[in-house]
Coordinates of C-alpha atoms in Angstrom, one line a residue:
M1034 CA 11.8 81.1 105.5
K1035 CA 9.5 84.2 106.1
I1036 CA 10.3 87.7 105.6
A1037 CA 8.3 90.6 106.6
I1038 CA 8.0 94.1 104.8
P1039 CA 6.3 96.5 107.4
K1040 CA 4.8 99.9 106.6
E1041 CA 7.3 102.6 107.9
Q1042 CA 6.1 104.4 111.1
R1043 CA 8.1 107.4 111.3
P1044 CA 6.2 110.4 110.0
D1045 CA 8.7 111.9 107.3
E1046 CA 9.2 108.1 105.9
A1047 CA 7.4 107.3 102.5
R1048 CA 9.9 104.8 101.3
V1049 CA 9.4 101.0 101.4
A1050 CA 12.0 98.2 101.6
A1051 CA 10.8 96.1 98.8
S1052 CA 9.4 96.3 95.3
P1053 CA 7.4 94.0 93.3
E1054 CA 10.6 93.2 91.3
T1055 CA 12.5 92.2 94.7
V1056 CA 9.5 90.4 95.9
K1057 CA 9.7 88.1 92.9
K1058 CA 13.5 87.5 93.6
L1059 CA 12.8 87.1 97.3
V1060 CA 10.3 84.1 96.4
A1061 CA 12.7 82.7 93.9
L1062 CA 15.3 82.7 96.7
G1063 CA 12.9 80.6 98.9
F1064 CA 11.0 83.2 101.1
E1065 CA 7.5 83.6 102.1
V1066 CA 7.0 87.3 101.7
A1067 CA 4.6 89.2 103.9
V1068 CA 4.0 92.9 103.1
E1069 CA 2.0 94.9 105.6
T1070 CA -1.0 96.4 104.0
G1071 CA -0.2 100.0 102.6
A1072 CA 3.3 99.7 102.9
G1073 CA 4.0 100.8 99.5
K1074 CA 1.6 103.7 99.2
G1075 CA 4.0 106.4 99.8
A1076 CA 6.0 105.0 97.0
S1077 CA 3.0 104.6 94.7
I1078 CA 3.2 100.7 95.0
P1079 CA -0.4 99.3 95.7
D1080 CA -1.0 96.1 97.7
E1081 CA -2.2 94.4 94.5
A1082 CA 1.2 94.8 92.8
Y1083 CA 2.8 93.0 95.8
E1084 CA 0.2 90.1 95.7
K1085 CA 0.9 89.9 91.8
A1086 CA 4.6 89.5 92.5
G1087 CA 3.8 86.6 95.0
A1088 CA 3.5 88.2 98.5
T1089 CA 0.8 87.9 100.9
I1090 CA -0.5 91.0 102.4
A1091 CA -0.5 91.2 106.3
A1092 CA -3.2 93.3 108.1
D1093 CA -0.7 94.9 110.3
A1094 CA 3.0 94.8 111.3
T1095 CA 2.3 92.6 114.5
V1096 CA 1.2 89.7 112.4
S1097 CA 4.1 89.9 109.8
F1098 CA 6.9 90.6 112.6
G1099 CA 5.6 87.7 114.9
S1100 CA 6.5 85.0 112.4
A1101 CA 9.2 86.5 110.5
D1102 CA 12.7 85.0 110.3
V1103 CA 13.7 88.2 108.4
I1104 CA 12.4 91.8 108.8
A1105 CA 13.4 94.2 106.0
K1106 CA 12.7 98.0 106.9
V1107 CA 13.8 101.4 105.7
R1108 CA 14.3 102.9 109.0
R1109 CA 15.1 101.6 112.6
P1110 CA 12.1 100.6 114.2
L1111 CA 10.5 102.6 116.9
P1112 CA 10.6 101.2 120.3
S1113 CA 6.9 100.5 119.9
E1114 CA 7.7 98.3 116.9
T1115 CA 10.2 95.9 118.7
K1116 CA 7.5 94.5 120.8
G1117 CA 6.5 92.3 117.5
L1118 CA 9.9 91.1 116.9
K1119 CA 10.7 87.5 117.1
S1120 CA 13.9 86.5 119.3
G1121 CA 16.4 85.4 116.8
A1122 CA 15.0 87.1 113.8
L1123 CA 17.4 89.1 111.5
L1124 CA 16.2 92.8 111.1
V1125 CA 17.9 94.6 108.2
C1126 CA 17.4 98.4 108.0
I1127 CA 19.0 102.0 107.9
A1128 CA 19.8 101.9 111.7
D1129 CA 21.6 105.3 112.0
P1130 CA 23.2 103.8 115.0
F1131 CA 25.3 106.8 116.1
R1132 CA 22.3 108.9 116.6
A1133 CA 20.0 106.2 118.0
G1134 CA 20.4 106.8 121.5
D1135 CA 18.1 104.8 123.7
E1136 CA 16.5 103.2 120.8
L1137 CA 19.2 100.6 120.6
A1138 CA 18.4 99.1 124.0
P1139 CA 14.9 97.9 123.1
L1140 CA 16.3 96.5 119.9
A1141 CA 19.0 94.5 121.9
A1142 CA 16.3 93.5 124.2
S1143 CA 14.1 91.8 121.6
G1144 CA 16.6 89.3 120.9
A1145 CA 16.8 90.2 117.2
T1146 CA 20.0 90.4 115.2
V1147 CA 20.2 93.8 113.4
F1148 CA 22.2 94.6 110.5
A1149 CA 22.6 98.3 109.7
M1150 CA 22.7 99.0 106.0
D1151 CA 24.2 102.3 106.4
L1152 CA 27.4 100.5 107.7
I1153 CA 27.7 98.6 104.6
P1154 CA 31.6 98.8 103.7
R1155 CA 32.2 100.6 100.4
I1156 CA 34.1 98.0 98.9
T1157 CA 33.8 96.6 95.3
R1158 CA 31.8 93.4 96.0
A1159 CA 29.3 95.5 98.3
Q1160 CA 28.5 98.3 95.8
S1161 CA 25.2 97.0 94.8
M1162 CA 24.3 97.0 98.5
D1163 CA 25.6 100.6 99.1
V1164 CA 22.4 102.2 100.5
L1165 CA 24.3 105.6 101.2
S1166 CA 25.4 106.0 97.7
S1167 CA 21.9 105.1 96.4
Q1168 CA 19.9 107.6 98.5
S1169 CA 22.4 110.4 98.6
N1170 CA 22.6 110.5 94.8
L1171 CA 18.9 111.2 94.7
A1172 CA 19.3 113.6 97.6
G1173 CA 21.9 115.5 95.7
Y1174 CA 19.4 115.6 92.7
K1175 CA 16.5 116.7 94.8
A1176 CA 18.5 119.4 96.7
V1177 CA 18.8 121.3 93.5
L1178 CA 15.2 121.0 92.6
D1179 CA 14.3 122.1 96.1
A1180 CA 16.8 125.2 95.5
A1181 CA 15.1 125.9 92.2
A1182 CA 11.6 125.8 93.9
V1183 CA 12.3 128.6 96.2
Y1184 CA 14.8 130.6 94.1
G1185 CA 13.1 133.6 92.6
S1186 CA 15.1 133.6 89.3
A1187 CA 16.0 131.3 86.7
F1188 CA 19.1 128.9 86.5
P1189 CA 20.1 129.1 83.0
M1190 CA 21.1 132.1 81.0
M1191 CA 18.2 133.4 78.9
M1192 CA 18.5 135.9 75.9
T1193 CA 15.4 137.5 74.9
A1194 CA 14.2 140.6 73.2
A1195 CA 13.6 142.2 76.3
G1196 CA 17.2 141.6 77.7
T1197 CA 19.3 138.8 79.0
V1198 CA 18.6 136.7 82.2
P1199 CA 22.0 136.0 83.9
P1200 CA 22.8 132.4 84.7
A1201 CA 22.6 131.3 88.6
K1202 CA 25.9 130.9 90.4
A1203 CA 25.9 127.7 92.5
L1204 CA 28.3 126.4 94.9
V1205 CA 28.2 122.9 96.1
M1206 CA 29.9 122.3 99.3
G1207 CA 31.0 118.7 99.8
A1208 CA 31.9 116.6 96.7
G1209 CA 30.7 113.2 97.6
V1210 CA 27.9 111.2 96.2
A1211 CA 25.3 113.8 96.8
G1212 CA 27.5 116.6 96.0
L1213 CA 28.6 115.3 92.7
Q1214 CA 24.9 114.8 91.7
A1215 CA 24.0 118.1 92.8
I1216 CA 26.9 119.5 90.5
A1217 CA 25.8 117.7 87.5
T1218 CA 21.9 118.5 88.0
A1219 CA 22.8 122.2 88.6
K1220 CA 24.9 122.2 85.3
R1221 CA 22.1 120.4 83.5
L1222 CA 19.6 123.4 84.5
G1223 CA 22.0 125.9 83.1
A1224 CA 23.9 127.1 86.3
I1225 CA 27.6 128.2 86.6
V1226 CA 28.7 125.6 89.4
S1227 CA 31.7 125.9 91.8
A1228 CA 32.3 123.1 94.4
T1229 CA 34.5 122.7 97.4
D1230 CA 35.8 119.6 99.3
V1231 CA 38.8 118.8 101.5
R1232 CA 39.6 115.5 99.7
P1233 CA 42.2 116.1 97.0
A1234 CA 40.7 113.4 94.9
A1235 CA 37.5 115.4 94.6
K1236 CA 39.1 118.2 92.4
E1237 CA 39.4 116.1 89.3
Q1238 CA 35.8 114.8 89.8
V1239 CA 34.3 118.4 90.2
E1240 CA 36.2 119.7 87.0
S1241 CA 35.1 116.5 85.0
L1242 CA 31.5 117.6 85.6
G1243 CA 32.2 121.1 84.4
G1244 CA 32.4 122.7 87.9
K1245 CA 35.3 125.0 89.3
F1246 CA 37.0 123.8 92.2
V1247 CA 37.3 125.8 95.4
A1248 CA 39.8 125.0 98.1
V1249 CA 43.0 125.9 100.0
E1250 CA 45.4 123.6 98.3
D1251 CA 48.2 123.5 100.8
E1252 CA 50.0 120.5 102.2
E1253 CA 47.4 119.6 104.8
F1254 CA 45.0 119.5 101.7
K1255 CA 47.0 117.0 100.1
Q1256 CA 46.8 114.7 103.1
A1257 CA 43.2 115.2 103.9
E1258 CA 41.5 111.9 103.0
T1259 CA 41.4 108.7 105.1
S1260 CA 42.5 105.3 103.5
G1261 CA 38.8 104.6 103.2
G1262 CA 38.2 107.8 100.9
Y1263 CA 36.5 109.8 103.9
A1264 CA 37.4 113.4 104.6
K1265 CA 39.4 113.9 107.6
E1266 CA 38.8 116.5 110.3
M1267 CA 40.8 119.3 109.3
S1268 CA 43.1 121.5 111.7
A1269 CA 41.9 124.7 113.3
E1270 CA 44.4 126.6 111.1
Y1271 CA 43.3 125.0 107.7
Q1272 CA 39.6 125.4 108.8
K1273 CA 40.3 129.2 109.2
K1274 CA 41.9 129.6 105.9
Q1275 CA 39.4 127.6 104.1
A1276 CA 36.5 129.6 105.9
A1277 CA 38.2 132.9 104.7
L1278 CA 38.1 131.7 101.0
I1279 CA 34.6 130.2 101.3
A1280 CA 33.5 133.6 102.8
E1281 CA 34.8 135.4 99.8
T1282 CA 33.3 132.9 97.3
I1283 CA 29.8 132.7 99.0
K1284 CA 29.0 136.4 98.6
K1285 CA 28.9 135.8 94.8
M1286 CA 26.8 133.0 95.0
D1287 CA 23.0 132.7 94.3
I1288 CA 22.7 129.0 95.3
V1289 CA 24.6 127.0 98.0
I1290 CA 24.0 123.3 98.7
T1291 CA 26.0 121.8 101.6
T1292 CA 26.5 118.2 101.8
A1293 CA 29.4 117.6 104.2
L1294 CA 29.4 114.9 106.9
I1295 CA 31.8 113.2 109.0
P1296 CA 30.9 109.5 109.9
G1297 CA 29.7 109.2 113.5
R1298 CA 30.1 113.0 114.3
P1299 CA 28.1 116.1 114.0
A1300 CA 28.2 117.8 110.7
P1301 CA 30.9 120.3 110.4
K1302 CA 29.5 124.1 110.4
L1303 CA 30.8 125.4 107.2
I1304 CA 28.4 128.5 106.8
S1305 CA 28.2 131.1 109.5
R1306 CA 25.5 133.7 110.2
E1307 CA 27.9 136.2 108.8
M1308 CA 28.4 134.4 105.6
V1309 CA 24.6 134.0 105.2
E1310 CA 24.2 137.7 105.6
S1311 CA 26.8 138.5 103.2
M1312 CA 24.8 136.8 100.5
K1313 CA 22.3 138.7 98.2
P1314 CA 18.6 138.9 99.1
G1315 CA 16.9 136.1 97.2
S1316 CA 19.7 133.7 97.5
V1317 CA 19.2 130.0 98.7
I1318 CA 21.0 127.6 100.9
V1319 CA 20.0 123.9 100.9
D1320 CA 21.5 122.1 103.8
L1321 CA 21.5 118.3 103.2
A1322 CA 23.2 117.7 106.5
V1323 CA 20.5 119.3 108.6
E1324 CA 19.6 116.2 110.2
N1325 CA 23.0 115.8 111.6
G1326 CA 23.1 119.2 113.1
G1327 CA 23.6 121.1 109.7
N1328 CA 26.4 122.8 107.8
C1329 CA 24.9 126.2 108.1
E1330 CA 24.4 127.9 111.5
L1331 CA 21.0 129.2 110.6
S1332 CA 19.5 126.0 109.2
E1333 CA 16.5 124.4 111.0
A1334 CA 15.6 120.8 110.7
G1335 CA 12.3 120.3 108.5
K1336 CA 11.8 124.2 108.1
V1337 CA 12.7 126.8 105.3
V1338 CA 14.1 129.7 107.1
D1339 CA 14.1 133.1 105.6
H1340 CA 17.0 135.2 107.1
K1341 CA 17.1 138.8 105.7
G1342 CA 16.1 137.7 102.5
V1343 CA 18.3 134.7 102.3
K1344 CA 16.3 131.3 102.2
V1345 CA 18.0 128.3 104.3
V1346 CA 16.2 125.1 103.3
G1347 CA 16.4 122.3 105.8
H1348 CA 14.0 119.6 104.6
L1349 CA 14.2 116.2 106.4
N1350 CA 14.8 112.8 104.9
V1351 CA 15.4 114.2 101.3
P1352 CA 15.5 110.8 99.6
S1353 CA 12.1 110.1 100.8
R1354 CA 10.9 113.1 98.9
L1355 CA 11.6 110.9 95.7
A1356 CA 10.0 107.8 97.5
A1357 CA 9.3 105.9 94.3
D1358 CA 13.0 105.8 92.9
A1359 CA 14.5 105.8 96.3
S1360 CA 12.3 102.6 97.2
A1361 CA 13.3 100.8 94.1
L1362 CA 17.0 101.4 94.6
Y1363 CA 16.8 100.6 98.3
A1364 CA 14.8 97.5 97.7
R1365 CA 17.6 96.3 95.4
N1366 CA 20.2 97.2 97.9
I1367 CA 18.3 95.1 100.7
Y1368 CA 17.8 92.1 98.3
N1369 CA 21.5 92.0 97.3
F1370 CA 22.5 92.0 101.1
I1371 CA 19.7 89.4 102.0
E1372 CA 20.9 87.2 99.2
L1373 CA 24.3 86.9 101.2
L1374 CA 22.5 85.3 104.1
V1375 CA 20.7 82.5 102.3
D1376 CA 22.2 79.3 101.3
K1377 CA 20.8 79.0 97.8
E1378 CA 20.9 75.2 97.6
S1379 CA 19.0 74.5 100.8
K1380 CA 17.2 77.7 100.5
Q1381 CA 17.6 78.2 104.3
L1382 CA 19.2 81.0 106.2
A1383 CA 23.0 80.7 106.5
V1384 CA 24.6 83.6 108.1
N1385 CA 28.5 83.6 107.3
W1386 CA 29.8 85.6 110.0
E1387 CA 33.4 85.4 108.4
D1388 CA 32.0 87.5 105.6
K1389 CA 33.4 91.0 105.9
I1390 CA 30.0 92.6 104.6
V1391 CA 28.0 90.6 107.2
A1392 CA 30.3 91.2 110.1
D1393 CA 30.8 94.9 109.5
T1394 CA 27.1 95.7 109.2
C1395 CA 26.0 93.9 112.3
I1396 CA 25.3 95.9 115.2
I1397 CA 23.3 94.0 117.5
R1398 CA 23.7 90.0 118.2
D1399 CA 22.5 87.8 121.0
G1400 CA 21.0 90.7 122.9
K1401 CA 24.2 92.9 122.9
V1402 CA 25.2 95.8 121.0
V1403 CA 28.5 94.4 119.2
H1404 CA 29.8 96.9 116.7
P1405 CA 33.2 98.3 118.0
S1406 CA 32.2 102.0 117.1
L1407 CA 29.2 101.8 119.2
A1408 CA 31.1 100.6 122.5
P1409 CA 30.4 102.7 125.8
K1410 CA 32.5 105.6 126.4
D1411 CA 33.7 104.1 129.5
E1412 CA 34.9 100.9 127.5
P1413 CA 38.0 101.0 125.4
R1414 CA 36.7 101.8 121.9
K1415 CA 38.3 99.9 119.0
E1416 CA 37.9 100.7 115.5
P1417 CA 35.5 98.5 113.3
A1418 CA 37.4 96.1 111.2
A1419 CA 36.5 97.9 108.1
P1420 CA 34.8 101.3 108.4
P1421 CA 32.5 102.4 105.6
A1422 CA 35.0 103.3 103.0
A1423 CA 34.4 105.5 100.0
P1424 CA 33.3 104.2 96.6
S1425 CA 36.1 103.3 94.3
E1426 CA 36.0 106.8 92.6
G1427 CA 36.7 108.3 96.0
A1428 CA 33.2 110.0 96.5
A1429 CA 31.9 109.4 99.9
E1430 CA 28.7 110.6 101.7
P1431 CA 26.5 109.7 104.5
S1432 CA 22.7 110.9 104.5
D1433 CA 20.3 110.2 105.1
N1434 CA 19.8 112.1 104.9
S1435 CA 20.4 110.3 105.5
S1436 CA 21.6 110.6 105.9
D1437 CA 20.2 109.6 105.2
G1438 CA 20.8 106.9 103.7
Q1439 CA 19.3 109.5 105.8
G1440 CA 17.4 108.2 108.5
G1441 CA 17.1 108.4 112.3

């Protein structure tokens, strides 16, 4: 068995799909591992570290793709990259299929079988493969640091002989994986933290981290969670009431971090222009959903917008901004998934299509897009056997960005 680890080609991607640790495990599993030269540079992993772990270094992706039975990537290949794929090869990556557009067609035409790591079902057995959780956790942490980097004041209360510096007031919108980590990080930095989410289970989680929960807790709120733990889309009436509460809350905030996503749909707009303009000059908004359209009306992908003194931060691919740790975690997610595809006795690929994890993550097989959620609009759309569900604690997040797992 041969596996290729190519260098990522998207300009904002510094992560890599394997670490020296997972290369050793892949070799033990029976793989010949080829890593494209420079693949780990963005994550501070030199070629020599991969060689020491048992990999060979390929001069370019075409060499490694052409003979590989499995290709492990971070992001979906660009159309130009699909030319090197071997028909019948297994491609494992963050495919971001709902935003892939025309990029799925060349993948299907390549004859490869494609598994989307961002569709891993969030069931207990798959927790070690849960890319969305591993990457969103880092994104939530980094969002607070990004806020601190542009915020012109301190986070904690400081008492000095010259006077007292008041603590920053932070609001986290969306208490999923990224949101909960943002709450914890902001608290550690000394901010007074509030958080909002439409899922009832989030209230206890927010309060357990020392945050104040902010939501309209009516009857609709009590039913605002899918069986898988994701937030449902709320009625226009509820959204109006919640927006009014948030509008009043946001005026008092110095920092706002938004993380709200609905799988397969544009990010919900939570912060209007008027809300931004109600905030004090010097306040900061960090929009982690910017790659999916953004939670803030004024956020722009890849930019820090200054609107009347309020900075709106819209960095792309936030997990990649912590490439070393993000790569280490993602590499373990990838290895744990690939391990499912191998017969350990014969050390040969043995894809079990009856396995729920394997079936639910496959988006392309035998030259066709097969995932039910990706059916063309003119065809009957069936729900997937198991849409991505929230972790056992009820915290759900995209990504990636991915998002993220942020990616695109």
